[in-house]
């Protein structure tokens, strides 16, 4: 009967089939979102219903110190990245000086260096036994540390400097993009009214660019909250370090979840403040925002000041660490290139590649489901699926281990009772936990990019495909995916590099005797053996350079320059 109806009325059967297929996309998006947000609810549940409530003990002892130190670290890093990021973004965008075109993309290079790597490098250079202090003692005839004063690198101030040097590109990237989108006529009008260039910057340019700068700064602060390698190496008592100590040393997962909830509150406050700061701002593109930018022509001394402003963070944030790692990697290559290095490199490539592919598949599912069902419910699901990106790695690890370990224990008990067979740790003790954590953490990168790219494809393309009898799935494969090839590649590359650098979640969730390049570097650096960690550190840095160059080119091509 069905076959007769279908053949007799193909026009009627086709919409019914398309409708059922469309619903499948919505159900897939709903299931995916539920799985992605599971770690968040797991942390909250365990924090409010722990097996052993040590919250009063934390409040009376360590929590105030963790909170105070974390606030100081975030404020210090925020100020440093804001100053460096805005100064370099404005200089590169509006000033003409030697090397400006190279600085446009080179200012992003420190972004490729993980904070913990730069911390290890400068500790080896500036410590008492390092080459800098050795040279000073030889020059001035000092015998020991009591004969002179030298700043302590392993301190809160040192952590602020190390983290700030590699995170300022967030502010630089978004600040420069905002400056390039502004109308030259606004600047000209301000100057015609008698305002100086500096006054125009603070009165006109900066207020317009504030939303983009606020986003960059919020990302900086969330990455600062996520940092573990630097604060652990410098013994800075932050919430992240407290979470590790409570879980790993005290063996109290409930207490770790309570600290994780405190960190989530920080994230919520940051996101709320960022949105509140631009609640009343609504900006529209001016007609001349694509006109060539007329940069300042300056005297030679001022040009050299511009060069110094851009060169200083580049030298200290990338060139010195990169050169140091390159030297150590070359000198100790025979010792570093061994079976452990090769195995750990393969582990990193496998985990990062798998996570990048998984985030792409889920990102396409979510973004395309919203295109098919652009409802308020789908918008909420897209936002919920992006929660993982705002979660620090240590918090995410707690949220992942709770449901996975619960499932493993339930299945193991079931198999023991009915079959007398132990399944062991199928999920929580394997690489699945790492891939799951990476996917949840970086899903927002791929889903956001794909959603943005899909919005640029005219709906008439879908209508034409559907009129030819294609289902939504075939339309995605034959029409949209070929047009999204560049976006998919860029998103996968960014996720791949982020996974290569991820340390806190990897340290907690990795299987026994399983190392990645990030944990391999951490182990050697913790044992004060930077020389042996140089080669894997260099691989991580080199992997991060490619997406940085791609991002810089995309911004530079967004507007014609003069």
PDB file of C-alpha atoms in Angstrom, residues 236-376:
ATOM      1  CA  UNK A 236      51.612  29.917  42.950  1.00  0.00           C
ATOM      2  CA  UNK A 237      48.608  28.815  45.010  1.00  0.00           C
ATOM      3  CA  UNK A 238      45.689  29.289  42.605  1.00  0.00           C
ATOM      4  CA  UNK A 239      42.333  27.525  42.442  1.00  0.00           C
ATOM      5  CA  UNK A 240      43.621  25.201  39.712  1.00  0.00           C
ATOM      6  CA  UNK A 241      46.540  24.112  41.845  1.00  0.00           C
ATOM      7  CA  UNK A 242      44.191  23.693  44.799  1.00  0.00           C
ATOM      8  CA  UNK A 243      41.925  21.456  42.732  1.00  0.00           C
ATOM      9  CA  UNK A 244      44.833  19.203  41.823  1.00  0.00           C
ATOM     10  CA  UNK A 245      46.066  19.116  45.415  1.00  0.00           C
ATOM     11  CA  UNK A 246      42.623  18.288  46.828  1.00  0.00           C
ATOM     12  CA  UNK A 247      42.024  15.512  44.322  1.00  0.00           C
ATOM     13  CA  UNK A 248      45.471  13.981  43.769  1.00  0.00           C
ATOM     14  CA  UNK A 249      47.075  14.445  47.180  1.00  0.00           C
ATOM     15  CA  UNK A 250      44.061  14.391  49.519  1.00  0.00           C
ATOM     16  CA  UNK A 251      42.087  11.937  47.375  1.00  0.00           C
ATOM     17  CA  UNK A 252      38.853  13.909  47.811  1.00  0.00           C
ATOM     18  CA  UNK A 253      36.951  14.145  44.536  1.00  0.00           C
ATOM     19  CA  UNK A 254      34.025  15.928  46.186  1.00  0.00           C
ATOM     20  CA  UNK A 255      36.302  18.683  47.480  1.00  0.00           C
ATOM     21  CA  UNK A 256      37.850  18.988  44.028  1.00  0.00           C
ATOM     22  CA  UNK A 257      34.360  19.354  42.566  1.00  0.00           C
ATOM     23  CA  UNK A 258      33.584  22.110  45.071  1.00  0.00           C
ATOM     24  CA  UNK A 259      36.727  24.011  44.048  1.00  0.00           C
ATOM     25  CA  UNK A 260      35.794  23.368  40.417  1.00  0.00           C
ATOM     26  CA  UNK A 261      32.384  24.925  41.077  1.00  0.00           C
ATOM     27  CA  UNK A 262      34.129  28.000  42.466  1.00  0.00           C
ATOM     28  CA  UNK A 263      36.143  28.225  39.252  1.00  0.00           C
ATOM     29  CA  UNK A 264      32.946  27.915  37.220  1.00  0.00           C
ATOM     30  CA  UNK A 265      31.554  30.865  39.155  1.00  0.00           C
ATOM     31  CA  UNK A 266      34.585  32.880  37.998  1.00  0.00           C
ATOM     32  CA  UNK A 267      33.809  31.930  34.402  1.00  0.00           C
ATOM     33  CA  UNK A 268      30.134  32.869  34.754  1.00  0.00           C
ATOM     34  CA  UNK A 269      31.093  36.237  36.242  1.00  0.00           C
ATOM     35  CA  UNK A 270      33.559  36.911  33.407  1.00  0.00           C
ATOM     36  CA  UNK A 271      31.039  36.056  30.689  1.00  0.00           C
ATOM     37  CA  UNK A 272      28.319  38.090  32.423  1.00  0.00           C
ATOM     38  CA  UNK A 273      30.565  41.142  32.797  1.00  0.00           C
ATOM     39  CA  UNK A 274      31.657  40.906  29.164  1.00  0.00           C
ATOM     40  CA  UNK A 275      28.050  40.870  27.944  1.00  0.00           C
ATOM     41  CA  UNK A 276      26.952  43.525  30.428  1.00  0.00           C
ATOM     42  CA  UNK A 277      29.701  45.877  29.236  1.00  0.00           C
ATOM     43  CA  UNK A 278      28.208  45.925  25.727  1.00  0.00           C
ATOM     44  CA  UNK A 279      24.517  45.546  26.571  1.00  0.00           C
ATOM     45  CA  UNK A 280      23.550  48.957  25.175  1.00  0.00           C
ATOM     46  CA  UNK A 281      25.981  49.059  22.296  1.00  0.00           C
ATOM     47  CA  UNK A 282      24.683  48.468  18.794  1.00  0.00           C
ATOM     48  CA  UNK A 283      27.064  49.228  15.979  1.00  0.00           C
ATOM     49  CA  UNK A 284      26.590  49.306  12.240  1.00  0.00           C
ATOM     50  CA  UNK A 285      29.185  49.273   9.499  1.00  0.00           C
ATOM     51  CA  UNK A 286      29.906  52.636   7.926  1.00  0.00           C
ATOM     52  CA  UNK A 287      29.946  53.094   4.178  1.00  0.00           C
ATOM     53  CA  UNK A 288      33.654  53.855   4.139  1.00  0.00           C
ATOM     54  CA  UNK A 289      34.807  51.076   6.469  1.00  0.00           C
ATOM     55  CA  UNK A 290      36.347  49.318   3.462  1.00  0.00           C
ATOM     56  CA  UNK A 291      38.305  52.331   2.304  1.00  0.00           C
ATOM     57  CA  UNK A 292      42.099  52.172   2.580  1.00  0.00           C
ATOM     58  CA  UNK A 293      43.465  53.209   5.974  1.00  0.00           C
ATOM     59  CA  UNK A 294      45.608  56.320   5.892  1.00  0.00           C
ATOM     60  CA  UNK A 295      48.397  55.557   8.322  1.00  0.00           C
ATOM     61  CA  UNK A 296      50.465  58.112  10.202  1.00  0.00           C
ATOM     62  CA  UNK A 297      53.775  59.105   8.669  1.00  0.00           C
ATOM     63  CA  UNK A 298      56.229  59.838  11.460  1.00  0.00           C
ATOM     64  CA  UNK A 299      59.758  60.986  12.036  1.00  0.00           C
ATOM     65  CA  UNK A 300      62.541  58.412  12.285  1.00  0.00           C
ATOM     66  CA  UNK A 301      62.755  58.476  16.130  1.00  0.00           C
ATOM     67  CA  UNK A 302      59.014  57.817  16.419  1.00  0.00           C
ATOM     68  CA  UNK A 303      59.276  55.025  13.879  1.00  0.00           C
ATOM     69  CA  UNK A 304      61.946  53.401  16.056  1.00  0.00           C
ATOM     70  CA  UNK A 305      59.611  53.706  19.055  1.00  0.00           C
ATOM     71  CA  UNK A 306      56.947  51.839  17.071  1.00  0.00           C
ATOM     72  CA  UNK A 307      59.481  49.151  16.196  1.00  0.00           C
ATOM     73  CA  UNK A 308      60.448  48.828  19.863  1.00  0.00           C
ATOM     74  CA  UNK A 309      56.802  48.614  20.991  1.00  0.00           C
ATOM     75  CA  UNK A 310      56.192  45.691  18.627  1.00  0.00           C
ATOM     76  CA  UNK A 311      59.593  44.028  18.911  1.00  0.00           C
ATOM     77  CA  UNK A 312      59.748  43.814  22.720  1.00  0.00           C
ATOM     78  CA  UNK A 313      56.842  41.369  23.276  1.00  0.00           C
ATOM     79  CA  UNK A 314      57.855  39.412  20.176  1.00  0.00           C
ATOM     80  CA  UNK A 315      61.442  39.025  21.372  1.00  0.00           C
ATOM     81  CA  UNK A 316      60.579  38.038  24.939  1.00  0.00           C
ATOM     82  CA  UNK A 317      57.459  36.052  24.058  1.00  0.00           C
ATOM     83  CA  UNK A 318      58.744  34.056  21.082  1.00  0.00           C
ATOM     84  CA  UNK A 319      62.264  34.674  19.814  1.00  0.00           C
ATOM     85  CA  UNK A 320      64.149  34.080  23.078  1.00  0.00           C
ATOM     86  CA  UNK A 321      62.092  31.004  24.076  1.00  0.00           C
ATOM     87  CA  UNK A 322      62.183  29.650  20.516  1.00  0.00           C
ATOM     88  CA  UNK A 323      65.935  30.167  20.159  1.00  0.00           C
ATOM     89  CA  UNK A 324      66.583  28.594  23.560  1.00  0.00           C
ATOM     90  CA  UNK A 325      64.463  25.554  22.755  1.00  0.00           C
ATOM     91  CA  UNK A 326      66.101  25.243  19.341  1.00  0.00           C
ATOM     92  CA  UNK A 327      69.588  25.356  20.876  1.00  0.00           C
ATOM     93  CA  UNK A 328      68.783  22.772  23.559  1.00  0.00           C
ATOM     94  CA  UNK A 329      66.999  20.531  21.059  1.00  0.00           C
ATOM     95  CA  UNK A 330      70.027  20.597  18.754  1.00  0.00           C
ATOM     96  CA  UNK A 331      72.559  20.016  21.523  1.00  0.00           C
ATOM     97  CA  UNK A 332      70.635  17.156  23.122  1.00  0.00           C
ATOM     98  CA  UNK A 333      69.008  15.744  19.991  1.00  0.00           C
ATOM     99  CA  UNK A 334      70.608  12.293  20.291  1.00  0.00           C
ATOM    100  CA  UNK A 335      69.339  11.923  23.861  1.00  0.00           C
ATOM    101  CA  UNK A 336      65.891  13.397  23.170  1.00  0.00           C
ATOM    102  CA  UNK A 337      65.166  11.454  19.989  1.00  0.00           C
ATOM    103  CA  UNK A 338      64.297   8.088  21.489  1.00  0.00           C
ATOM    104  CA  UNK A 339      61.462   5.585  21.559  1.00  0.00           C
ATOM    105  CA  UNK A 340      59.635   7.489  24.313  1.00  0.00           C
ATOM    106  CA  UNK A 341      59.650  10.718  22.322  1.00  0.00           C
ATOM    107  CA  UNK A 342      58.390   8.971  19.184  1.00  0.00           C
ATOM    108  CA  UNK A 343      55.677   7.122  21.101  1.00  0.00           C
ATOM    109  CA  UNK A 344      54.519  10.276  22.895  1.00  0.00           C
ATOM    110  CA  UNK A 345      54.502  12.237  19.646  1.00  0.00           C
ATOM    111  CA  UNK A 346      52.293   9.581  18.090  1.00  0.00           C
ATOM    112  CA  UNK A 347      50.001   9.711  21.142  1.00  0.00           C
ATOM    113  CA  UNK A 348      49.624  13.480  20.788  1.00  0.00           C
ATOM    114  CA  UNK A 349      48.991  13.274  17.060  1.00  0.00           C
ATOM    115  CA  UNK A 350      46.432  10.501  17.519  1.00  0.00           C
ATOM    116  CA  UNK A 351      44.528  12.237  20.328  1.00  0.00           C
ATOM    117  CA  UNK A 352      44.594  15.664  18.679  1.00  0.00           C
ATOM    118  CA  UNK A 353      43.612  14.307  15.262  1.00  0.00           C
ATOM    119  CA  UNK A 354      40.781  12.204  16.675  1.00  0.00           C
ATOM    120  CA  UNK A 355      39.465  15.102  18.758  1.00  0.00           C
ATOM    121  CA  UNK A 356      39.659  17.474  15.772  1.00  0.00           C
ATOM    122  CA  UNK A 357      37.681  15.041  13.616  1.00  0.00           C
ATOM    123  CA  UNK A 358      35.110  14.455  16.373  1.00  0.00           C
ATOM    124  CA  UNK A 359      34.561  18.163  16.975  1.00  0.00           C
ATOM    125  CA  UNK A 360      34.067  18.684  13.233  1.00  0.00           C
ATOM    126  CA  UNK A 361      31.437  15.942  13.008  1.00  0.00           C
ATOM    127  CA  UNK A 362      29.559  17.216  16.045  1.00  0.00           C
ATOM    128  CA  UNK A 363      30.009  20.841  15.000  1.00  0.00           C
ATOM    129  CA  UNK A 364      28.519  20.135  11.571  1.00  0.00           C
ATOM    130  CA  UNK A 365      25.610  18.270  13.188  1.00  0.00           C
ATOM    131  CA  UNK A 366      24.789  21.125  15.542  1.00  0.00           C
ATOM    132  CA  UNK A 367      25.290  23.961  13.058  1.00  0.00           C
ATOM    133  CA  UNK A 368      23.310  22.257  10.288  1.00  0.00           C
ATOM    134  CA  UNK A 369      20.538  21.288  12.690  1.00  0.00           C
ATOM    135  CA  UNK A 370      20.171  24.934  13.620  1.00  0.00           C
ATOM    136  CA  UNK A 371      20.052  25.866   9.921  1.00  0.00           C
ATOM    137  CA  UNK A 372      17.187  23.419   9.455  1.00  0.00           C
ATOM    138  CA  UNK A 373      15.433  24.428  12.695  1.00  0.00           C
ATOM    139  CA  UNK A 374      16.311  28.021  13.508  1.00  0.00           C
ATOM    140  CA  UNK A 375      14.225  28.041  16.675  1.00  0.00           C
ATOM    141  CA  UNK A 376      14.879  29.398  20.138  1.00  0.00           C
TER     142      UNK A 376
END
